[in-house]
Amino acid sequence: MACKCVQPWPIGVRQQSLIGFLMAPNKRGAAPNDKENRPDLKPGDEPNDFASSVITKEEVEARGSGTQEARDSYDPSRPLLSELRVFFTGIMFLTRLPVPAWVDHHPAYLMRAVMWFPLIGATVGLWGAAWYNAAALLWPAPPALAGAISTLATVWLTGCFHEDGLADSIDGFGGGWGREQILRIMKDSRVGTYALVGTALILQAKTGVLGALGPARAGAAIVAAHAAARWTALPLTYGCHYIQDAEDAKRGLYNWFAQSQRLLTPPRLAFGTLSTIAVVAAALPSAQAWAVGATVVAMTIASAYYGYAVLGGVVGDYLGATIAATELAIYLVLTANWAAVAVRWQPLAVLAAAAVVPVVYTRRMIQTGGANC
């Protein structure tokens, strides 16, 4: 991919500059100023930043919205064909599955496609469940190995789409101390320490709880979790302010997407909700289905509150992080030993008290604009 975006390397420079390339400067450090061995590239957002200039801001902006049409061409007189394009737009956006050539990332179609996210998620879940069951049969021990293989299969199918948003969000909220800085860090494509450690721990926890579910329960749980977690994007997109950024290199697509929120209508929201309920009810026993529903609603409310409190709304990376976190929360709820709570509830009470600390910190950060926190 990078070879399409940079000028050809001078003869002999590739080998000489390997160390310099690996030690390229970033926000937290600097590399040797080896200008004679560096290709002649336009700078990115930061001066003399070779790491961020592989794909420059100008090159991203030149892509525009990435659409073939300048306006919304949804034809109500041909609802089946128009809705088929909406569905394929969702498939292309959330997965790496091939779609017809006449489908693109048109923001208006993408906004309508949000209602299909749960069913597309169920498809991803079926793919992950198939890999889990096969891996559990071939390698029954350790149990977490099947969870790791299933996770690898699903992130391949989605192109690590939600995990990318998760990493960017962890970096932003971990390293930023105010709204503007959080959003600026989230736009940075480079991975920081917060993102690396946080994403690794979350993926490790996910593989562990999938292993704990076991072959008898994991397949159905994976399908339900992938569908239900993606439902969170519906109410968050429908009811929350979608932040527009005039400085974002991808503003041609995402700002247009934000301006199309009215196209996610109540009937589409209802369809996405009912399809989610149908998938979860079909996959899980009644008690577990209710537990999943309560978990998803709680995660959605918490995400909406936190997004509004800190950012003043939501962005795409934040939606992806919510989906990834909700999927893990579902697995945790399904594997938790709830019977032990009635016997020994004190550790949960201590945890609840400790959870007040980040809430107070967040409110203080908002009130002071990030100063003195």
Short mmCIF file of C-alpha atoms in Angstrom, two decimals:
data_model
loop_
_atom_site.label_atom_id
_atom_site.label_comp_id
_atom_site.label_asym_id
_atom_site.label_seq_id
_atom_site.Cartn_x
_atom_site.Cartn_y
_atom_site.Cartn_z
CA MET A 1 0.00 0.00 0.00
CA ALA A 2 2.74 2.43 0.95
CA CYS A 3 4.54 2.01 -2.37
CA LYS A 4 1.61 3.67 -4.14
CA CYS A 5 1.83 6.76 -1.97
CA VAL A 6 5.52 7.69 -1.96
CA GLN A 7 8.15 8.51 -4.52
CA PRO A 8 10.45 5.63 -5.56
CA TRP A 9 13.40 5.05 -3.26
CA PRO A 10 16.79 6.08 -4.69
CA ILE A 11 19.06 3.18 -5.55
CA GLY A 12 20.97 2.02 -2.50
CA VAL A 13 18.93 4.05 -0.04
CA ARG A 14 16.50 1.26 0.88
CA GLN A 15 19.12 -0.75 2.74
CA GLN A 16 20.90 2.27 4.25
CA SER A 17 17.69 3.82 5.59
CA LEU A 18 16.10 0.78 7.20
CA ILE A 19 17.27 1.74 10.70
CA GLY A 20 16.25 5.35 10.12
CA PHE A 21 12.82 4.23 8.94
CA LEU A 22 12.25 2.10 12.03
CA MET A 23 13.41 4.97 14.24
CA ALA A 24 11.26 7.58 12.52
CA PRO A 25 10.27 10.50 14.76
CA ASN A 26 6.93 10.73 16.45
CA LYS A 27 5.26 12.79 19.15
CA ARG A 28 7.20 11.10 21.90
CA GLY A 29 10.70 11.03 20.49
CA ALA A 30 13.03 11.82 17.63
CA ALA A 31 15.22 9.92 15.22
CA PRO A 32 18.60 10.89 13.78
CA ASN A 33 18.29 13.69 11.24
CA ASP A 34 19.46 11.60 8.31
CA LYS A 35 18.12 13.88 5.58
CA GLU A 36 20.41 12.61 2.85
CA ASN A 37 19.01 9.08 3.22
CA ARG A 38 15.36 10.03 3.41
CA PRO A 39 13.10 10.19 0.35
CA ASP A 40 11.85 13.57 -0.77
CA LEU A 41 8.35 13.50 0.68
CA LYS A 42 5.92 16.25 1.50
CA PRO A 43 5.58 16.69 5.28
CA GLY A 44 2.46 15.50 7.04
CA ASP A 45 0.68 17.14 9.92
CA GLU A 46 3.96 17.58 11.79
CA PRO A 47 7.11 19.02 10.19
CA ASN A 48 9.88 16.60 9.20
CA ASP A 49 7.71 13.66 10.22
CA PHE A 50 8.60 10.80 7.91
CA ALA A 51 6.30 8.35 9.72
CA SER A 52 3.19 10.43 9.06
CA SER A 53 4.20 11.51 5.55
CA VAL A 54 3.97 8.05 3.98
CA ILE A 55 0.36 9.06 3.28
CA THR A 56 0.11 12.82 3.58
CA LYS A 57 -2.88 14.83 4.68
CA GLU A 58 -3.10 16.32 1.19
CA GLU A 59 -3.31 12.86 -0.38
CA VAL A 60 -6.13 11.86 1.96
CA GLU A 61 -7.99 15.11 1.25
CA ALA A 62 -7.62 14.51 -2.49
CA ARG A 63 -9.75 11.39 -2.16
CA GLY A 64 -12.70 13.56 -1.18
CA SER A 65 -15.72 11.59 -0.04
CA GLY A 66 -14.67 8.55 -2.05
CA THR A 67 -18.05 8.41 -3.80
CA GLN A 68 -19.02 8.02 -7.43
CA GLU A 69 -21.96 10.39 -7.12
CA ALA A 70 -22.11 13.96 -5.88
CA ARG A 71 -25.62 13.64 -4.44
CA ASP A 72 -27.98 11.15 -2.88
CA SER A 73 -29.60 9.07 -5.63
CA TYR A 74 -31.77 6.82 -3.45
CA ASP A 75 -34.86 6.12 -5.57
CA PRO A 76 -38.06 5.51 -3.53
CA SER A 77 -39.77 4.28 -6.69
CA ARG A 78 -37.29 1.38 -6.82
CA PRO A 79 -37.04 0.50 -3.12
CA LEU A 80 -35.67 -3.02 -3.50
CA LEU A 81 -32.75 -2.01 -5.72
CA SER A 82 -32.02 1.07 -3.64
CA GLU A 83 -32.15 -0.89 -0.40
CA LEU A 84 -29.92 -3.57 -1.89
CA ARG A 85 -27.32 -0.89 -2.49
CA VAL A 86 -27.79 0.30 1.10
CA PHE A 87 -27.18 -3.24 2.37
CA PHE A 88 -24.08 -3.71 0.22
CA THR A 89 -22.77 -0.35 1.44
CA GLY A 90 -22.99 -1.66 5.00
CA ILE A 91 -21.25 -4.89 3.99
CA MET A 92 -18.42 -2.95 2.35
CA PHE A 93 -18.08 -0.58 5.30
CA LEU A 94 -17.97 -3.21 8.07
CA THR A 95 -16.23 -6.12 6.33
CA ARG A 96 -13.79 -7.00 3.58
CA LEU A 97 -16.38 -9.08 1.72
CA PRO A 98 -16.62 -8.24 -2.01
CA VAL A 99 -19.56 -6.17 -3.25
CA PRO A 100 -20.70 -5.10 -6.73
CA ALA A 101 -18.65 -2.39 -8.44
CA TRP A 102 -21.59 0.03 -8.44
CA VAL A 103 -21.49 0.23 -4.63
CA ASP A 104 -19.30 2.80 -2.87
CA HIS A 105 -18.99 4.59 0.47
CA HIS A 106 -21.70 7.12 -0.28
CA PRO A 107 -22.43 8.78 3.10
CA ALA A 108 -26.20 8.92 2.49
CA TYR A 109 -26.35 5.20 1.74
CA LEU A 110 -23.98 4.50 4.62
CA MET A 111 -26.23 6.33 7.07
CA ARG A 112 -29.21 4.28 5.91
CA ALA A 113 -27.08 1.11 6.16
CA VAL A 114 -26.65 1.53 9.92
CA MET A 115 -29.92 -0.36 10.36
CA TRP A 116 -28.26 -3.43 8.80
CA PHE A 117 -25.28 -3.38 11.21
CA PRO A 118 -26.73 -5.99 13.63
CA LEU A 119 -27.47 -8.51 10.86
CA ILE A 120 -24.06 -7.91 9.31
CA GLY A 121 -22.62 -8.43 12.78
CA ALA A 122 -24.50 -11.72 13.07
CA THR A 123 -22.86 -12.80 9.80
CA VAL A 124 -19.45 -11.96 11.22
CA GLY A 125 -20.43 -13.89 14.35
CA LEU A 126 -21.34 -16.97 12.34
CA TRP A 127 -17.91 -16.82 10.71
CA GLY A 128 -16.23 -16.54 14.11
CA ALA A 129 -18.36 -19.33 15.57
CA ALA A 130 -17.39 -21.68 12.74
CA TRP A 131 -13.71 -21.08 13.42
CA TYR A 132 -14.20 -21.46 17.18
CA ASN A 133 -15.96 -24.81 16.89
CA ALA A 134 -13.37 -26.17 14.46
CA ALA A 135 -10.47 -24.99 16.62
CA ALA A 136 -12.04 -26.40 19.80
CA LEU A 137 -12.39 -29.77 18.07
CA LEU A 138 -8.79 -29.84 16.85
CA TRP A 139 -7.17 -28.31 19.93
CA PRO A 140 -9.38 -28.88 22.99
CA ALA A 141 -6.67 -27.53 25.30
CA PRO A 142 -5.99 -24.81 26.18
CA PRO A 143 -9.56 -23.50 25.80
CA ALA A 144 -8.40 -19.93 25.13
CA LEU A 145 -6.72 -21.08 21.90
CA ALA A 146 -10.10 -21.55 20.23
CA GLY A 147 -11.06 -18.06 21.41
CA ALA A 148 -7.87 -16.62 19.96
CA ILE A 149 -8.40 -18.33 16.59
CA SER A 150 -12.02 -17.17 16.48
CA THR A 151 -10.96 -13.61 17.30
CA LEU A 152 -8.29 -13.73 14.62
CA ALA A 153 -10.88 -14.88 12.09
CA THR A 154 -13.35 -12.11 12.93
CA VAL A 155 -10.79 -9.29 12.96
CA TRP A 156 -9.54 -10.52 9.59
CA LEU A 157 -13.07 -10.42 8.18
CA THR A 158 -13.68 -6.91 9.54
CA GLY A 159 -10.19 -5.62 8.80
CA CYS A 160 -9.72 -4.79 12.52
CA PHE A 161 -12.26 -2.03 11.87
CA HIS A 162 -13.69 -1.71 15.39
CA GLU A 163 -10.36 -2.53 17.02
CA ASP A 164 -8.85 0.43 15.17
CA GLY A 165 -11.48 2.70 16.69
CA LEU A 166 -10.86 1.10 20.07
CA ALA A 167 -7.11 1.75 19.86
CA ASP A 168 -7.58 5.36 18.73
CA SER A 169 -10.09 6.01 21.51
CA ILE A 170 -7.87 4.51 24.21
CA ASP A 171 -4.99 6.64 22.96
CA GLY A 172 -7.14 9.76 22.89
CA PHE A 173 -8.81 9.40 26.26
CA GLY A 174 -5.65 8.05 27.86
CA GLY A 175 -3.21 10.65 26.55
CA GLY A 176 -5.47 13.68 26.11
CA TRP A 177 -6.51 16.10 28.85
CA GLY A 178 -9.19 18.06 27.02
CA ARG A 179 -11.67 17.75 24.18
CA GLU A 180 -9.50 19.23 21.44
CA GLN A 181 -6.43 17.22 22.33
CA ILE A 182 -8.40 13.99 22.68
CA LEU A 183 -9.87 14.44 19.20
CA ARG A 184 -6.46 15.38 17.78
CA ILE A 185 -4.84 12.26 19.21
CA MET A 186 -7.70 10.08 17.97
CA LYS A 187 -7.08 11.31 14.41
CA ASP A 188 -3.41 10.35 14.60
CA SER A 189 -2.98 7.04 12.79
CA ARG A 190 0.08 6.10 14.84
CA VAL A 191 -0.31 3.76 17.81
CA GLY A 192 0.68 5.03 21.24
CA THR A 193 1.39 3.21 24.47
CA TYR A 194 -2.16 3.53 25.77
CA ALA A 195 -3.58 2.03 22.57
CA LEU A 196 -1.07 -0.81 22.46
CA VAL A 197 -1.47 -1.88 26.08
CA GLY A 198 -5.23 -1.29 26.29
CA THR A 199 -6.09 -3.10 23.06
CA ALA A 200 -3.80 -6.02 23.90
CA LEU A 201 -5.41 -6.46 27.32
CA ILE A 202 -8.93 -6.26 25.91
CA LEU A 203 -8.17 -8.83 23.21
CA GLN A 204 -6.54 -11.07 25.79
CA ALA A 205 -9.61 -10.81 28.00
CA LYS A 206 -11.83 -11.57 25.03
CA THR A 207 -9.97 -14.74 24.10
CA GLY A 208 -9.99 -15.82 27.75
CA VAL A 209 -13.75 -15.47 28.25
CA LEU A 210 -14.44 -17.15 24.90
CA GLY A 211 -12.39 -20.07 26.12
CA ALA A 212 -14.35 -20.07 29.39
CA LEU A 213 -17.64 -20.30 27.49
CA GLY A 214 -16.62 -23.63 25.98
CA PRO A 215 -17.72 -25.24 22.70
CA ALA A 216 -21.26 -25.86 23.93
CA ARG A 217 -22.01 -22.16 24.52
CA ALA A 218 -19.42 -20.11 22.64
CA GLY A 219 -20.84 -20.37 19.12
CA ALA A 220 -24.25 -18.96 20.00
CA ALA A 221 -22.70 -16.33 22.26
CA ILE A 222 -20.39 -15.12 19.48
CA VAL A 223 -23.28 -14.68 17.05
CA ALA A 224 -25.42 -12.86 19.62
CA ALA A 225 -22.57 -10.65 20.83
CA HIS A 226 -21.50 -9.52 17.37
CA ALA A 227 -25.08 -8.62 16.46
CA ALA A 228 -25.98 -6.94 19.75
CA ALA A 229 -22.73 -4.99 20.05
CA ARG A 230 -23.23 -3.42 16.63
CA TRP A 231 -26.73 -2.36 17.63
CA THR A 232 -25.13 0.28 19.86
CA ALA A 233 -24.23 2.24 16.72
CA LEU A 234 -27.94 2.78 15.95
CA PRO A 235 -29.08 4.79 18.99
CA LEU A 236 -25.72 6.54 19.32
CA THR A 237 -25.82 7.68 15.70
CA TYR A 238 -29.53 8.50 15.84
CA GLY A 239 -29.61 10.37 19.13
CA CYS A 240 -26.13 11.85 19.62
CA HIS A 241 -24.43 14.80 18.01
CA TYR A 242 -21.93 13.57 15.41
CA ILE A 243 -18.86 15.79 15.68
CA GLN A 244 -17.72 17.46 12.48
CA ASP A 245 -14.11 18.57 12.09
CA ALA A 246 -13.12 21.08 9.43
CA GLU A 247 -9.44 20.13 9.89
CA ASP A 248 -9.92 16.38 9.48
CA ALA A 249 -8.33 15.06 6.30
CA LYS A 250 -11.29 12.66 5.95
CA ARG A 251 -13.88 15.38 6.43
CA GLY A 252 -15.18 14.89 2.88
CA LEU A 253 -16.70 11.56 3.94
CA TYR A 254 -17.33 11.87 7.68
CA ASN A 255 -18.75 15.39 7.73
CA TRP A 256 -21.14 14.44 4.92
CA PHE A 257 -22.02 11.35 6.94
CA ALA A 258 -22.77 13.56 9.96
CA GLN A 259 -24.98 15.81 7.86
CA SER A 260 -26.99 12.75 6.75
CA GLN A 261 -28.16 11.74 10.25
CA ARG A 262 -31.80 12.47 9.36
CA LEU A 263 -31.66 9.51 6.94
CA LEU A 264 -31.44 7.11 9.90
CA THR A 265 -35.19 7.32 10.40
CA PRO A 266 -37.28 5.85 13.25
CA PRO A 267 -38.46 2.95 11.02
CA ARG A 268 -34.84 2.07 10.27
CA LEU A 269 -33.97 2.31 13.94
CA ALA A 270 -36.91 0.01 14.73
CA PHE A 271 -35.86 -2.50 12.07
CA GLY A 272 -32.32 -2.66 13.44
CA THR A 273 -33.62 -3.08 16.98
CA LEU A 274 -36.09 -5.83 16.07
CA SER A 275 -33.50 -7.71 14.03
CA THR A 276 -31.11 -7.57 16.98
CA ILE A 277 -33.78 -8.92 19.33
CA ALA A 278 -34.55 -11.71 16.88
CA VAL A 279 -30.90 -12.78 16.57
CA VAL A 280 -30.23 -12.71 20.32
CA ALA A 281 -33.49 -14.51 21.16
CA ALA A 282 -32.78 -17.20 18.58
CA ALA A 283 -29.19 -17.72 19.72
CA LEU A 284 -29.49 -17.70 23.52
CA PRO A 285 -31.79 -19.02 26.25
CA SER A 286 -34.30 -16.55 27.61
CA ALA A 287 -32.41 -15.58 30.78
CA GLN A 288 -29.15 -15.05 28.92
CA ALA A 289 -30.91 -13.08 26.18
CA TRP A 290 -32.36 -10.70 28.78
CA ALA A 291 -28.93 -10.33 30.36
CA VAL A 292 -27.40 -9.48 27.00
CA GLY A 293 -30.15 -6.94 26.33
CA ALA A 294 -29.60 -5.24 29.68
CA THR A 295 -25.84 -5.17 29.10
CA VAL A 296 -26.15 -3.59 25.66
CA VAL A 297 -28.58 -0.93 26.86
CA ALA A 298 -26.34 -0.10 29.83
CA MET A 299 -23.25 0.16 27.63
CA THR A 300 -25.10 2.39 25.17
CA ILE A 301 -26.29 4.75 27.89
CA ALA A 302 -22.83 4.89 29.46
CA SER A 303 -21.20 5.53 26.09
CA ALA A 304 -23.67 8.29 25.21
CA TYR A 305 -23.15 9.99 28.58
CA TYR A 306 -19.37 9.78 28.42
CA GLY A 307 -19.22 10.90 24.78
CA TYR A 308 -21.40 13.92 25.48
CA ALA A 309 -19.60 14.76 28.73
CA VAL A 310 -16.08 14.67 27.33
CA LEU A 311 -16.37 15.24 23.57
CA GLY A 312 -19.76 16.87 23.17
CA GLY A 313 -20.91 14.02 20.93
CA VAL A 314 -19.56 10.99 19.11
CA VAL A 315 -17.21 10.22 16.24
CA GLY A 316 -16.59 7.09 14.21
CA ASP A 317 -13.67 5.85 16.32
CA TYR A 318 -15.75 6.26 19.46
CA LEU A 319 -18.58 4.21 17.95
CA GLY A 320 -16.11 1.48 17.03
CA ALA A 321 -14.68 1.49 20.55
CA THR A 322 -18.18 1.18 21.99
CA ILE A 323 -18.90 -1.83 19.77
CA ALA A 324 -15.65 -3.57 20.76
CA ALA A 325 -16.15 -2.84 24.47
CA THR A 326 -19.78 -3.96 24.38
CA GLU A 327 -18.86 -7.27 22.76
CA LEU A 328 -16.40 -7.96 25.58
CA ALA A 329 -18.96 -6.88 28.19
CA ILE A 330 -21.47 -9.38 26.79
CA TYR A 331 -18.98 -12.24 27.10
CA LEU A 332 -18.13 -11.17 30.65
CA VAL A 333 -21.79 -11.12 31.66
CA LEU A 334 -22.38 -14.56 30.14
CA THR A 335 -19.40 -16.10 31.97
CA ALA A 336 -19.77 -14.32 35.33
CA ASN A 337 -20.45 -16.34 38.49
CA TRP A 338 -23.54 -14.43 39.58
CA ALA A 339 -24.45 -16.99 42.23
CA ALA A 340 -21.38 -15.98 44.21
CA VAL A 341 -22.56 -12.37 44.47
CA ALA A 342 -25.32 -13.27 46.93
CA VAL A 343 -22.78 -14.95 49.18
CA ARG A 344 -19.90 -12.49 48.96
CA TRP A 345 -20.89 -9.08 47.63
CA GLN A 346 -18.24 -6.98 49.37
CA PRO A 347 -15.66 -7.01 46.52
CA LEU A 348 -18.28 -5.63 44.14
CA ALA A 349 -19.13 -2.87 46.61
CA VAL A 350 -15.46 -1.90 46.80
CA LEU A 351 -15.26 -1.89 43.01
CA ALA A 352 -18.33 0.34 42.75
CA ALA A 353 -16.77 2.80 45.19
CA ALA A 354 -13.50 2.79 43.25
CA ALA A 355 -15.38 3.41 39.99
CA VAL A 356 -16.46 6.80 41.34
CA VAL A 357 -12.87 8.04 40.95
CA PRO A 358 -12.74 8.15 37.11
CA VAL A 359 -16.22 9.70 37.03
CA VAL A 360 -15.15 12.52 39.35
CA TYR A 361 -11.91 12.92 37.40
CA THR A 362 -13.81 13.17 34.12
CA ARG A 363 -16.18 15.83 35.45
CA ARG A 364 -13.24 17.79 36.83
CA MET A 365 -11.46 17.54 33.49
CA ILE A 366 -14.54 18.89 31.72
CA GLN A 367 -15.05 21.76 34.16
CA THR A 368 -11.41 22.89 34.04
CA GLY A 369 -10.89 22.28 30.32
CA GLY A 370 -8.16 19.75 31.07
CA ALA A 371 -6.04 22.02 33.26
CA ASN A 372 -4.66 20.88 36.61
CA CYS A 373 -5.97 17.31 36.26
#
